[in-house]
Amino acid sequence: MTLRIAILDDYQKVALSVVDWKSLGDVEAVSLDRNLADIDEAAQKLADFDVFVLMHERMKVPRALLERLPRLRYMVFTGSHTRAVDIAYAKSRGIQIGRAHV
């Protein structure tokens, strides 16, 4: 099964060219270059992804959105913390949280 990765807020459209996504194995990385501020739109566009990479942490990922994303298993973001993600709820659902060191 192909692991689907959503790269959120890649407004500069660079994430697909600066990372060797295929080195991760059977993955499909999709860059989204605008903020999905509406929960209904975000739930619809992100429902088929296993992993989120939050590039700039502008996209809010509250509990209301996480509840509608049963396939999501892992989220990674830059920085030492984020206020954009309901981390407590994500962890309670078994979604792993990671931090990229760039």
PDB file of C-alpha atoms in Angstrom:
ATOM      1  CA  MET A   1       0.000   0.000   0.000  1.00  0.00           C
ATOM      2  CA  THR A   2       1.325   3.420  -0.956  1.00  0.00           C
ATOM      3  CA  LEU A   3       1.881   5.811   1.941  1.00  0.00           C
ATOM      4  CA  ARG A   4       0.271   9.153   1.071  1.00  0.00           C
ATOM      5  CA  ILE A   5       1.971  12.266   2.431  1.00  0.00           C
ATOM      6  CA  ALA A   6       0.329  15.704   2.408  1.00  0.00           C
ATOM      7  CA  ILE A   7       2.784  18.598   2.578  1.00  0.00           C
ATOM      8  CA  LEU A   8       0.723  21.457   3.996  1.00  0.00           C
ATOM      9  CA  ASP A   9       1.305  25.160   3.345  1.00  0.00           C
ATOM     10  CA  ASP A  10       4.054  24.658   0.776  1.00  0.00           C
ATOM     11  CA  TYR A  11       3.285  28.112  -0.604  1.00  0.00           C
ATOM     12  CA  GLN A  12       6.718  28.370  -2.242  1.00  0.00           C
ATOM     13  CA  LYS A  13       6.188  25.012  -3.976  1.00  0.00           C
ATOM     14  CA  VAL A  14       9.637  23.698  -3.068  1.00  0.00           C
ATOM     15  CA  ALA A  15       8.999  20.617  -0.920  1.00  0.00           C
ATOM     16  CA  LEU A  16       8.713  18.170  -3.801  1.00  0.00           C
ATOM     17  CA  SER A  17      12.014  19.286  -5.310  1.00  0.00           C
ATOM     18  CA  VAL A  18      14.219  19.556  -2.212  1.00  0.00           C
ATOM     19  CA  VAL A  19      13.429  16.182  -0.632  1.00  0.00           C
ATOM     20  CA  ASP A  20      14.001  12.736  -2.093  1.00  0.00           C
ATOM     21  CA  TRP A  21      10.542  11.436  -1.170  1.00  0.00           C
ATOM     22  CA  LYS A  22      11.084   8.139  -3.004  1.00  0.00           C
ATOM     23  CA  SER A  23      13.902   7.323  -0.589  1.00  0.00           C
ATOM     24  CA  LEU A  24      11.119   6.698   1.926  1.00  0.00           C
ATOM     25  CA  GLY A  25       9.847   3.759  -0.106  1.00  0.00           C
ATOM     26  CA  ASP A  26       6.412   3.413  -1.658  1.00  0.00           C
ATOM     27  CA  VAL A  27       5.166   6.958  -1.065  1.00  0.00           C
ATOM     28  CA  GLU A  28       3.153   9.568  -2.881  1.00  0.00           C
ATOM     29  CA  ALA A  29       3.934  13.085  -1.677  1.00  0.00           C
ATOM     30  CA  VAL A  30       1.449  15.817  -2.564  1.00  0.00           C
ATOM     31  CA  SER A  31       2.225  19.494  -2.024  1.00  0.00           C
ATOM     32  CA  LEU A  32      -0.642  21.796  -1.056  1.00  0.00           C
ATOM     33  CA  ASP A  33       0.342  25.407  -1.594  1.00  0.00           C
ATOM     34  CA  ARG A  34      -2.510  27.165   0.161  1.00  0.00           C
ATOM     35  CA  ASN A  35      -3.991  27.083   3.624  1.00  0.00           C
ATOM     36  CA  LEU A  36      -7.106  24.943   3.998  1.00  0.00           C
ATOM     37  CA  ALA A  37      -8.753  27.109   6.648  1.00  0.00           C
ATOM     38  CA  ASP A  38     -12.232  25.624   6.292  1.00  0.00           C
ATOM     39  CA  ILE A  39     -12.591  22.340   8.223  1.00  0.00           C
ATOM     40  CA  ASP A  40     -15.035  20.868   5.702  1.00  0.00           C
ATOM     41  CA  GLU A  41     -12.700  21.578   2.774  1.00  0.00           C
ATOM     42  CA  ALA A  42      -9.667  20.337   4.718  1.00  0.00           C
ATOM     43  CA  ALA A  43     -11.420  17.111   5.748  1.00  0.00           C
ATOM     44  CA  GLN A  44     -12.420  16.437   2.149  1.00  0.00           C
ATOM     45  CA  LYS A  45      -8.977  17.152   0.648  1.00  0.00           C
ATOM     46  CA  LEU A  46      -6.986  15.392   3.378  1.00  0.00           C
ATOM     47  CA  ALA A  47      -9.103  12.292   4.051  1.00  0.00           C
ATOM     48  CA  ASP A  48      -6.905   9.979   1.968  1.00  0.00           C
ATOM     49  CA  PHE A  49      -3.554  10.890   3.539  1.00  0.00           C
ATOM     50  CA  ASP A  50      -1.563   8.916   6.101  1.00  0.00           C
ATOM     51  CA  VAL A  51       1.000  11.607   6.964  1.00  0.00           C
ATOM     52  CA  PHE A  52       0.978  15.395   7.256  1.00  0.00           C
ATOM     53  CA  VAL A  53       4.088  17.545   6.976  1.00  0.00           C
ATOM     54  CA  LEU A  54       3.266  21.001   8.327  1.00  0.00           C
ATOM     55  CA  MET A  55       5.761  23.271   6.579  1.00  0.00           C
ATOM     56  CA  HIS A  56       4.954  26.583   8.191  1.00  0.00           C
ATOM     57  CA  GLU A  57       2.372  25.590  10.795  1.00  0.00           C
ATOM     58  CA  ARG A  58      -0.234  27.997   9.439  1.00  0.00           C
ATOM     59  CA  MET A  59      -2.791  25.286   8.881  1.00  0.00           C
ATOM     60  CA  LYS A  60      -4.808  24.590  11.995  1.00  0.00           C
ATOM     61  CA  VAL A  61      -5.351  20.919  12.775  1.00  0.00           C
ATOM     62  CA  PRO A  62      -7.904  20.990  15.610  1.00  0.00           C
ATOM     63  CA  ARG A  63      -9.759  18.053  17.098  1.00  0.00           C
ATOM     64  CA  ALA A  64     -12.779  18.747  14.871  1.00  0.00           C
ATOM     65  CA  LEU A  65     -10.606  18.105  11.810  1.00  0.00           C
ATOM     66  CA  LEU A  66      -8.683  15.166  13.276  1.00  0.00           C
ATOM     67  CA  GLU A  67     -11.973  13.417  14.069  1.00  0.00           C
ATOM     68  CA  ARG A  68     -12.714  13.389  10.334  1.00  0.00           C
ATOM     69  CA  LEU A  69      -9.349  11.935   9.276  1.00  0.00           C
ATOM     70  CA  PRO A  70      -9.368   8.247  10.256  1.00  0.00           C
ATOM     71  CA  ARG A  71      -6.464   7.367   7.942  1.00  0.00           C
ATOM     72  CA  LEU A  72      -4.014   9.875   9.478  1.00  0.00           C
ATOM     73  CA  ARG A  73      -1.188   8.137  11.378  1.00  0.00           C
ATOM     74  CA  TYR A  74       1.672  10.627  11.619  1.00  0.00           C
ATOM     75  CA  MET A  75       2.255  14.391  11.660  1.00  0.00           C
ATOM     76  CA  VAL A  76       5.591  16.149  11.513  1.00  0.00           C
ATOM     77  CA  PHE A  77       6.357  19.850  11.902  1.00  0.00           C
ATOM     78  CA  THR A  78       9.329  22.134  12.312  1.00  0.00           C
ATOM     79  CA  GLY A  79      10.198  23.912  15.510  1.00  0.00           C
ATOM     80  CA  SER A  80      10.162  22.814  19.124  1.00  0.00           C
ATOM     81  CA  HIS A  81       6.378  23.056  19.517  1.00  0.00           C
ATOM     82  CA  THR A  82       3.244  23.967  17.635  1.00  0.00           C
ATOM     83  CA  ARG A  83      -0.007  25.624  18.578  1.00  0.00           C
ATOM     84  CA  ALA A  84      -1.612  24.704  15.257  1.00  0.00           C
ATOM     85  CA  VAL A  85      -2.211  21.039  16.141  1.00  0.00           C
ATOM     86  CA  ASP A  86      -4.339  19.510  18.894  1.00  0.00           C
ATOM     87  CA  ILE A  87      -1.458  17.288  19.968  1.00  0.00           C
ATOM     88  CA  ALA A  88      -3.221  15.826  23.018  1.00  0.00           C
ATOM     89  CA  TYR A  89      -6.144  14.605  20.942  1.00  0.00           C
ATOM     90  CA  ALA A  90      -3.880  13.359  18.151  1.00  0.00           C
ATOM     91  CA  LYS A  91      -1.860  11.297  20.619  1.00  0.00           C
ATOM     92  CA  SER A  92      -5.050   9.916  22.182  1.00  0.00           C
ATOM     93  CA  ARG A  93      -5.971   8.631  18.705  1.00  0.00           C
ATOM     94  CA  GLY A  94      -2.577   6.997  18.304  1.00  0.00           C
ATOM     95  CA  ILE A  95      -1.341   9.549  15.759  1.00  0.00           C
ATOM     96  CA  GLN A  96       2.418   9.887  16.103  1.00  0.00           C
ATOM     97  CA  ILE A  97       3.901  13.390  16.317  1.00  0.00           C
ATOM     98  CA  GLY A  98       7.382  14.245  15.102  1.00  0.00           C
ATOM     99  CA  ARG A  99       9.570  17.283  14.649  1.00  0.00           C
ATOM    100  CA  ALA A 100      11.753  17.900  11.635  1.00  0.00           C
ATOM    101  CA  HIS A 101      15.215  19.180  12.345  1.00  0.00           C
ATOM    102  CA  VAL A 102      16.110  21.583   9.579  1.00  0.00           C
TER     103      VAL A 102
END
